[in-house]
Amino acid sequence: MATRLGLGLGLPQMRQYDLGKDVPDVARAAEGMGYESLWVFERALFPEPAVQGLYGIEGLPWPDEYRNVADPLVTLTLAAAATERAELGSSVLVAPLHVPFQLAKALASLDAASGGRVVAGFGTGWSHDEYAAASVRPFAERGQALDELIEVCRAVWGPDPVVYDGHLTKIASAVVGPKPVRPIPVLLAAGSGKARRRLVDHADGWLPNGLGAEVVAGQWRRLRELAEERGRTEPIRTVLRVNARYRPSAREGADRRPFHGSVDQIVEDLVAHAEIGLDEILIDLQGSARDAEELKDLAAQVYEKARAAGV
């Protein structure tokens, strides 16, 4: 019998939500609906004017909702206090925007406080403006910054005394607590060849984006082939991020973007992606909803219809 696909929900971080009230409310409701995990993303600022396009693609405008995105760790902390079972994940934290030691300690503290529910999803990001404002290393060194962050996290989360000698972080010998309840899974958003090798060699899982079932299936096949080539025997956990756009009047047809449309159309795309053989799908609906009540309603409809469709 096939294992049921895990379903996660993106937490409300955008400006139409009341952070202190809506995050715990949506988190509790989502856990009650059956969602197994709750997720955040990171957007540090909104450049105006935006010289660089979204995702670094020339001419692609930044969505207006990125003007106000709550801090991901604050959001996860609010959700942790309001829930009991759901995992608490990031898809993704932009690694070079964080001091490695401080982020490692914060994630360990959150894992201890939540009873061992944190999933650490990291990426290198793409925004030059965010790097200019907050990065610990230049944009050209983003890969090295992620490498060090992963190493520091493993060291800080491991047994005492903690010892580490890196480019940014130097720990001669220290006791660092609290420790995570269990080893925190590290998942990476890996697009390039070098990033995929980093994932296969040093991470627990992969955070792809919902770009269409055929595209994701091809990426997943190449990643498995690379893992075999490099002798990896541990399974790769997979959590697909879906930035859904609820549009009740969206047209049917091949020209429709994946996960853009009515609830039935979104679920239809979930079914197609579920057949790839991934472990979990994170559904982020917050950009489509006017407020927390509409977000909860959409989340409930998607969950019920997805489960009824066999997802």
mmCIF file of C-alpha atoms in Angstrom:
data_model
loop_
_atom_site.group_PDB
_atom_site.id
_atom_site.type_symbol
_atom_site.label_atom_id
_atom_site.label_comp_id
_atom_site.label_asym_id
_atom_site.label_seq_id
_atom_site.Cartn_x
_atom_site.Cartn_y
_atom_site.Cartn_z
ATOM 1 C CA MET A 1 0.000 0.000 0.000
ATOM 2 C CA ALA A 2 1.425 3.403 -1.000
ATOM 3 C CA THR A 3 2.378 5.825 1.763
ATOM 4 C CA ARG A 4 0.119 8.854 1.929
ATOM 5 C CA LEU A 5 1.736 12.050 0.697
ATOM 6 C CA GLY A 6 2.405 14.602 3.411
ATOM 7 C CA LEU A 7 0.664 17.956 3.074
ATOM 8 C CA GLY A 8 1.992 21.189 4.557
ATOM 9 C CA LEU A 9 0.652 24.758 4.627
ATOM 10 C CA GLY A 10 2.422 28.092 4.283
ATOM 11 C CA LEU A 11 1.882 30.345 7.311
ATOM 12 C CA PRO A 12 0.559 33.925 6.907
ATOM 13 C CA GLN A 13 3.505 36.336 6.753
ATOM 14 C CA MET A 14 2.228 39.075 4.406
ATOM 15 C CA ARG A 15 0.859 42.513 5.187
ATOM 16 C CA GLN A 16 -2.847 41.640 5.011
ATOM 17 C CA TYR A 17 -2.448 39.503 8.134
ATOM 18 C CA ASP A 18 -2.254 40.388 11.828
ATOM 19 C CA LEU A 19 0.980 38.613 12.737
ATOM 20 C CA GLY A 20 0.348 38.099 16.463
ATOM 21 C CA LYS A 21 -3.253 36.978 16.023
ATOM 22 C CA ASP A 22 -3.389 35.280 12.635
ATOM 23 C CA VAL A 23 -0.250 33.129 12.723
ATOM 24 C CA PRO A 24 -1.309 31.163 15.851
ATOM 25 C CA ASP A 25 -4.897 31.030 14.594
ATOM 26 C CA VAL A 26 -3.998 29.653 11.159
ATOM 27 C CA ALA A 27 -1.401 27.287 12.631
ATOM 28 C CA ARG A 28 -3.906 25.762 15.067
ATOM 29 C CA ALA A 29 -6.576 25.507 12.397
ATOM 30 C CA ALA A 30 -4.224 23.894 9.864
ATOM 31 C CA GLU A 31 -3.064 21.297 12.377
ATOM 32 C CA GLY A 32 -6.698 20.555 13.178
ATOM 33 C CA MET A 33 -7.509 20.109 9.485
ATOM 34 C CA GLY A 34 -4.791 17.480 9.191
ATOM 35 C CA TYR A 35 -1.854 19.383 7.717
ATOM 36 C CA GLU A 36 1.323 17.664 8.888
ATOM 37 C CA SER A 37 3.639 20.658 8.599
ATOM 38 C CA LEU A 38 3.693 24.468 8.650
ATOM 39 C CA TRP A 39 6.142 26.529 6.614
ATOM 40 C CA VAL A 40 7.669 29.988 6.229
ATOM 41 C CA PHE A 41 9.712 31.716 3.543
ATOM 42 C CA GLU A 42 12.147 34.618 3.705
ATOM 43 C CA ARG A 43 12.000 37.951 1.914
ATOM 44 C CA ALA A 44 14.077 40.572 3.712
ATOM 45 C CA LEU A 45 13.087 43.698 1.770
ATOM 46 C CA PHE A 46 11.379 45.124 -1.309
ATOM 47 C CA PRO A 47 13.677 47.291 -3.461
ATOM 48 C CA GLU A 48 12.001 50.356 -4.917
ATOM 49 C CA PRO A 49 12.690 50.816 -7.697
ATOM 50 C CA ALA A 50 13.624 47.171 -8.263
ATOM 51 C CA VAL A 51 16.563 47.195 -10.680
ATOM 52 C CA GLN A 52 16.934 43.430 -10.506
ATOM 53 C CA GLY A 53 13.961 41.343 -11.604
ATOM 54 C CA LEU A 54 12.262 38.716 -9.473
ATOM 55 C CA TYR A 55 14.457 35.594 -9.083
ATOM 56 C CA GLY A 56 17.119 37.540 -10.971
ATOM 57 C CA ILE A 57 15.088 37.343 -14.202
ATOM 58 C CA GLU A 58 15.365 40.597 -16.137
ATOM 59 C CA GLY A 59 12.070 42.473 -16.420
ATOM 60 C CA LEU A 60 10.103 40.155 -14.098
ATOM 61 C CA PRO A 61 8.401 42.399 -11.505
ATOM 62 C CA TRP A 62 8.399 41.658 -7.793
ATOM 63 C CA PRO A 63 4.902 40.793 -6.492
ATOM 64 C CA ASP A 64 3.366 43.538 -4.414
ATOM 65 C CA GLU A 65 2.865 41.236 -1.411
ATOM 66 C CA TYR A 66 6.645 41.075 -0.951
ATOM 67 C CA ARG A 67 6.528 44.651 0.355
ATOM 68 C CA ASN A 68 5.834 43.323 3.841
ATOM 69 C CA VAL A 69 6.949 39.804 4.802
ATOM 70 C CA ALA A 70 7.289 38.910 8.484
ATOM 71 C CA ASP A 71 10.522 37.445 9.815
ATOM 72 C CA PRO A 72 10.442 33.669 9.304
ATOM 73 C CA LEU A 73 11.822 32.658 12.708
ATOM 74 C CA VAL A 74 9.411 34.928 14.578
ATOM 75 C CA THR A 75 6.572 33.443 12.545
ATOM 76 C CA LEU A 76 7.652 29.861 13.277
ATOM 77 C CA THR A 77 7.972 30.647 16.986
ATOM 78 C CA LEU A 78 4.393 31.912 17.087
ATOM 79 C CA ALA A 79 3.237 28.767 15.302
ATOM 80 C CA ALA A 80 5.252 26.504 17.596
ATOM 81 C CA ALA A 81 3.558 27.940 20.686
ATOM 82 C CA ALA A 82 0.101 27.349 19.182
ATOM 83 C CA THR A 83 0.538 23.757 17.940
ATOM 84 C CA GLU A 84 1.519 20.333 19.227
ATOM 85 C CA ARG A 85 2.253 17.980 16.332
ATOM 86 C CA ALA A 86 2.908 19.770 13.041
ATOM 87 C CA GLU A 87 6.478 20.081 11.816
ATOM 88 C CA LEU A 88 7.834 23.628 11.511
ATOM 89 C CA GLY A 89 9.825 24.229 8.351
ATOM 90 C CA SER A 90 11.510 26.932 6.301
ATOM 91 C CA SER A 91 11.367 26.955 2.519
ATOM 92 C CA VAL A 92 13.687 28.690 2.530
ATOM 93 C CA LEU A 93 15.922 30.677 4.846
ATOM 94 C CA VAL A 94 18.440 32.610 2.742
ATOM 95 C CA ALA A 95 21.618 31.357 4.401
ATOM 96 C CA PRO A 96 24.010 34.271 3.674
ATOM 97 C CA LEU A 97 21.596 36.740 5.315
ATOM 98 C CA HIS A 98 22.248 35.089 8.694
ATOM 99 C CA VAL A 99 25.200 34.886 11.055
ATOM 100 C CA PRO A 100 25.766 31.105 11.122
ATOM 101 C CA PHE A 101 26.255 30.638 14.867
ATOM 102 C CA GLN A 102 23.245 32.755 15.799
ATOM 103 C CA LEU A 103 20.970 30.970 13.331
ATOM 104 C CA ALA A 104 22.162 27.542 14.470
ATOM 105 C CA LYS A 105 21.440 28.418 18.101
ATOM 106 C CA ALA A 106 18.033 29.922 17.267
ATOM 107 C CA LEU A 107 16.962 26.814 15.340
ATOM 108 C CA ALA A 108 18.181 24.544 18.132
ATOM 109 C CA SER A 109 16.222 26.585 20.683
ATOM 110 C CA LEU A 110 13.086 26.442 18.542
ATOM 111 C CA ASP A 111 13.462 22.683 18.121
ATOM 112 C CA ALA A 112 13.868 22.223 21.884
ATOM 113 C CA ALA A 113 10.861 24.452 22.597
ATOM 114 C CA SER A 114 8.639 22.677 20.059
ATOM 115 C CA GLY A 115 9.532 19.146 21.097
ATOM 116 C CA GLY A 116 11.651 18.313 18.064
ATOM 117 C CA ARG A 117 9.587 19.633 15.147
ATOM 118 C CA VAL A 118 11.959 21.916 13.197
ATOM 119 C CA VAL A 119 12.933 21.309 9.559
ATOM 120 C CA ALA A 120 15.732 23.631 8.404
ATOM 121 C CA GLY A 121 15.395 24.551 4.741
ATOM 122 C CA PHE A 122 18.235 26.668 3.353
ATOM 123 C CA GLY A 123 19.051 28.367 0.055
ATOM 124 C CA THR A 124 21.509 30.916 -1.286
ATOM 125 C CA GLY A 125 18.949 33.461 -2.491
ATOM 126 C CA TRP A 126 19.207 35.669 -5.561
ATOM 127 C CA SER A 127 18.462 39.281 -4.530
ATOM 128 C CA HIS A 128 21.449 41.640 -4.800
ATOM 129 C CA ASP A 129 19.560 44.200 -2.705
ATOM 130 C CA GLU A 130 19.079 41.752 0.153
ATOM 131 C CA TYR A 131 22.761 40.864 0.010
ATOM 132 C CA ALA A 132 23.735 44.538 0.091
ATOM 133 C CA ALA A 133 21.570 45.108 3.172
ATOM 134 C CA ALA A 134 22.177 42.014 5.251
ATOM 135 C CA SER A 135 24.592 39.399 3.899
ATOM 136 C CA VAL A 136 27.568 38.116 5.867
ATOM 137 C CA ARG A 137 29.525 37.399 2.661
ATOM 138 C CA PRO A 138 29.416 38.863 -0.874
ATOM 139 C CA PHE A 139 26.958 37.519 -3.443
ATOM 140 C CA ALA A 140 29.792 35.809 -5.337
ATOM 141 C CA GLU A 141 30.582 33.789 -2.187
ATOM 142 C CA ARG A 142 27.028 32.662 -1.484
ATOM 143 C CA GLY A 143 27.833 28.983 -1.975
ATOM 144 C CA GLN A 144 30.685 29.119 0.530
ATOM 145 C CA ALA A 145 28.413 30.950 2.970
ATOM 146 C CA LEU A 146 25.849 28.137 2.748
ATOM 147 C CA ASP A 147 28.564 25.500 3.169
ATOM 148 C CA GLU A 148 29.790 27.137 6.360
ATOM 149 C CA LEU A 149 26.276 27.601 7.704
ATOM 150 C CA ILE A 150 25.539 23.884 7.319
ATOM 151 C CA GLU A 151 28.833 22.960 8.992
ATOM 152 C CA VAL A 152 28.238 25.371 11.889
ATOM 153 C CA CYS A 153 24.710 24.048 12.412
ATOM 154 C CA ARG A 154 25.956 20.453 12.529
ATOM 155 C CA ALA A 155 28.642 21.456 15.032
ATOM 156 C CA VAL A 156 26.377 23.537 17.295
ATOM 157 C CA TRP A 157 23.632 20.912 17.252
ATOM 158 C CA GLY A 158 26.115 18.148 18.041
ATOM 159 C CA PRO A 159 27.775 17.099 21.287
ATOM 160 C CA ASP A 160 29.764 19.448 23.498
ATOM 161 C CA PRO A 161 32.402 20.745 23.495
ATOM 162 C CA VAL A 162 31.678 22.462 20.181
ATOM 163 C CA VAL A 163 34.783 23.264 18.121
ATOM 164 C CA TYR A 164 34.750 24.961 14.720
ATOM 165 C CA ASP A 165 37.250 27.002 12.716
ATOM 166 C CA GLY A 166 35.749 28.617 9.623
ATOM 167 C CA HIS A 167 35.837 31.813 7.567
ATOM 168 C CA LEU A 168 33.167 33.600 9.644
ATOM 169 C CA THR A 169 32.765 31.366 12.658
ATOM 170 C CA LYS A 170 35.487 30.382 15.117
ATOM 171 C CA ILE A 171 34.555 28.366 18.183
ATOM 172 C CA ALA A 172 37.653 27.339 20.134
ATOM 173 C CA SER A 173 35.853 25.006 22.530
ATOM 174 C CA ALA A 174 32.500 25.704 24.104
ATOM 175 C CA VAL A 175 29.352 24.279 25.609
ATOM 176 C CA VAL A 176 26.411 25.437 23.464
ATOM 177 C CA GLY A 177 22.838 24.778 24.519
ATOM 178 C CA PRO A 178 20.042 24.046 24.306
ATOM 179 C CA LYS A 179 20.506 21.133 21.938
ATOM 180 C CA PRO A 180 17.828 20.047 19.470
ATOM 181 C CA VAL A 181 15.542 17.255 20.608
ATOM 182 C CA ARG A 182 16.712 15.204 17.616
ATOM 183 C CA PRO A 183 19.000 15.859 14.646
ATOM 184 C CA ILE A 184 17.330 18.706 12.733
ATOM 185 C CA PRO A 185 16.845 17.730 9.057
ATOM 186 C CA VAL A 186 18.638 20.071 6.645
ATOM 187 C CA LEU A 187 16.910 20.486 3.286
ATOM 188 C CA LEU A 188 18.258 22.539 0.391
ATOM 189 C CA ALA A 189 16.746 24.334 -2.582
ATOM 190 C CA ALA A 190 19.273 23.119 -5.153
ATOM 191 C CA GLY A 191 19.000 24.279 -8.761
ATOM 192 C CA SER A 192 22.509 24.206 -10.223
ATOM 193 C CA GLY A 193 24.823 21.246 -10.639
ATOM 194 C CA LYS A 194 27.097 22.382 -7.824
ATOM 195 C CA ALA A 195 24.097 22.940 -5.536
ATOM 196 C CA ARG A 196 22.818 19.438 -6.282
ATOM 197 C CA ARG A 197 26.205 17.972 -5.383
ATOM 198 C CA ARG A 198 26.146 19.920 -2.105
ATOM 199 C CA LEU A 199 22.704 18.484 -1.379
ATOM 200 C CA VAL A 200 23.691 14.896 -2.164
ATOM 201 C CA ASP A 201 26.888 15.118 -0.083
ATOM 202 C CA HIS A 202 25.798 17.230 2.889
ATOM 203 C CA ALA A 203 22.007 17.560 3.267
ATOM 204 C CA ASP A 204 19.058 15.428 4.254
ATOM 205 C CA GLY A 205 16.619 16.555 1.606
ATOM 206 C CA TRP A 206 15.503 18.665 -1.327
ATOM 207 C CA LEU A 207 13.097 21.617 -1.636
ATOM 208 C CA PRO A 208 11.963 21.854 -5.274
ATOM 209 C CA ASN A 209 9.435 24.362 -6.624
ATOM 210 C CA GLY A 210 6.160 23.418 -8.328
ATOM 211 C CA LEU A 211 7.094 24.361 -11.889
ATOM 212 C CA GLY A 212 5.036 21.610 -13.508
ATOM 213 C CA ALA A 213 4.970 17.846 -13.032
ATOM 214 C CA GLU A 214 7.232 17.049 -15.986
ATOM 215 C CA VAL A 215 9.855 19.595 -14.933
ATOM 216 C CA VAL A 216 9.930 18.443 -11.302
ATOM 217 C CA ALA A 217 9.977 14.776 -12.315
ATOM 218 C CA GLY A 218 13.012 15.434 -14.510
ATOM 219 C CA GLN A 219 14.814 17.299 -11.724
ATOM 220 C CA TRP A 220 14.059 14.504 -9.272
ATOM 221 C CA ARG A 221 15.327 11.869 -11.689
ATOM 222 C CA ARG A 222 18.607 13.746 -12.210
ATOM 223 C CA LEU A 223 19.066 14.191 -8.466
ATOM 224 C CA ARG A 224 18.577 10.471 -7.821
ATOM 225 C CA GLU A 225 21.044 9.631 -10.586
ATOM 226 C CA LEU A 226 23.597 11.999 -9.044
ATOM 227 C CA ALA A 227 23.084 10.425 -5.619
ATOM 228 C CA GLU A 228 23.757 7.002 -7.100
ATOM 229 C CA GLU A 229 26.868 8.255 -8.892
ATOM 230 C CA ARG A 230 28.240 9.737 -5.672
ATOM 231 C CA GLY A 231 27.474 6.642 -3.619
ATOM 232 C CA ARG A 232 24.784 8.086 -1.406
ATOM 233 C CA THR A 233 22.738 5.382 0.315
ATOM 234 C CA GLU A 234 20.609 7.535 2.660
ATOM 235 C CA PRO A 235 17.164 8.501 1.332
ATOM 236 C CA ILE A 236 16.625 12.082 0.164
ATOM 237 C CA ARG A 237 13.589 13.672 1.759
ATOM 238 C CA THR A 238 11.576 15.758 -0.710
ATOM 239 C CA VAL A 239 9.226 18.657 0.060
ATOM 240 C CA LEU A 240 7.753 20.395 -2.989
ATOM 241 C CA ARG A 241 6.880 24.092 -2.551
ATOM 242 C CA VAL A 242 3.702 25.125 -4.330
ATOM 243 C CA ASN A 243 3.004 28.870 -4.574
ATOM 244 C CA ALA A 244 -0.682 28.495 -5.377
ATOM 245 C CA ARG A 245 -2.825 31.288 -6.762
ATOM 246 C CA TYR A 246 -6.524 30.914 -6.184
ATOM 247 C CA ARG A 247 -8.380 32.321 -9.201
ATOM 248 C CA PRO A 248 -11.963 31.022 -9.313
ATOM 249 C CA SER A 249 -12.513 32.198 -12.902
ATOM 250 C CA ALA A 250 -9.224 30.876 -14.339
ATOM 251 C CA ARG A 251 -9.533 29.137 -17.692
ATOM 252 C CA GLU A 252 -9.042 25.433 -18.199
ATOM 253 C CA GLY A 253 -6.397 24.407 -20.693
ATOM 254 C CA ALA A 254 -2.742 23.817 -21.363
ATOM 255 C CA ASP A 255 -1.827 27.515 -21.159
ATOM 256 C CA ARG A 256 -2.783 27.719 -17.484
ATOM 257 C CA ARG A 257 0.171 27.989 -15.105
ATOM 258 C CA PRO A 258 0.564 25.155 -12.573
ATOM 259 C CA PHE A 259 -1.351 25.732 -9.342
ATOM 260 C CA HIS A 260 -3.085 28.858 -10.683
ATOM 261 C CA GLY A 261 -6.862 28.565 -10.796
ATOM 262 C CA SER A 262 -9.854 27.314 -8.866
ATOM 263 C CA VAL A 263 -9.548 24.949 -5.904
ATOM 264 C CA ASP A 264 -10.405 22.051 -8.226
ATOM 265 C CA GLN A 265 -7.659 23.107 -10.658
ATOM 266 C CA ILE A 266 -5.114 23.448 -7.852
ATOM 267 C CA VAL A 267 -6.016 19.968 -6.599
ATOM 268 C CA GLU A 268 -5.749 18.597 -10.142
ATOM 269 C CA ASP A 269 -2.167 19.875 -10.250
ATOM 270 C CA LEU A 270 -1.490 18.409 -6.797
ATOM 271 C CA VAL A 271 -2.581 15.000 -8.075
ATOM 272 C CA ALA A 272 -0.217 15.275 -11.060
ATOM 273 C CA HIS A 273 2.730 16.218 -8.862
ATOM 274 C CA ALA A 274 1.884 13.556 -6.275
ATOM 275 C CA GLU A 275 2.509 10.908 -8.922
ATOM 276 C CA ILE A 276 6.201 11.917 -9.129
ATOM 277 C CA GLY A 277 6.923 10.044 -5.911
ATOM 278 C CA LEU A 278 7.846 12.907 -3.591
ATOM 279 C CA ASP A 279 7.357 12.788 0.172
ATOM 280 C CA GLU A 280 5.436 15.981 0.821
ATOM 281 C CA ILE A 281 3.878 19.026 -0.806
ATOM 282 C CA LEU A 282 3.875 22.433 0.874
ATOM 283 C CA ILE A 283 0.914 24.508 -0.332
ATOM 284 C CA ASP A 284 1.295 28.263 0.122
ATOM 285 C CA LEU A 285 -2.057 29.994 -0.380
ATOM 286 C CA GLN A 286 -1.448 33.146 1.640
ATOM 287 C CA GLY A 287 -0.900 35.453 -1.339
ATOM 288 C CA SER A 288 -4.360 34.638 -2.718
ATOM 289 C CA ALA A 289 -6.327 35.258 0.471
ATOM 290 C CA ARG A 290 -7.660 38.611 1.664
ATOM 291 C CA ASP A 291 -7.426 37.683 5.344
ATOM 292 C CA ALA A 292 -6.909 34.775 7.727
ATOM 293 C CA GLU A 293 -10.520 33.598 7.488
ATOM 294 C CA GLU A 294 -10.301 33.240 3.721
ATOM 295 C CA LEU A 295 -6.895 31.563 4.040
ATOM 296 C CA LYS A 296 -8.299 28.979 6.449
ATOM 297 C CA ASP A 297 -11.287 28.367 4.188
ATOM 298 C CA LEU A 298 -9.086 27.842 1.118
ATOM 299 C CA ALA A 299 -6.716 25.608 3.081
ATOM 300 C CA ALA A 300 -9.590 23.447 4.288
ATOM 301 C CA GLN A 301 -11.056 23.088 0.796
ATOM 302 C CA VAL A 302 -7.704 22.187 -0.740
ATOM 303 C CA TYR A 303 -6.916 19.659 1.989
ATOM 304 C CA GLU A 304 -10.300 17.926 1.850
ATOM 305 C CA LYS A 305 -10.410 17.740 -1.949
ATOM 306 C CA ALA A 306 -6.767 16.648 -2.207
ATOM 307 C CA ARG A 307 -7.301 13.794 0.236
ATOM 308 C CA ALA A 308 -10.539 12.814 -1.508
ATOM 309 C CA ALA A 309 -8.576 12.710 -4.788
ATOM 310 C CA GLY A 310 -6.053 10.307 -3.286
ATOM 311 C CA VAL A 311 -3.204 12.757 -2.604
#
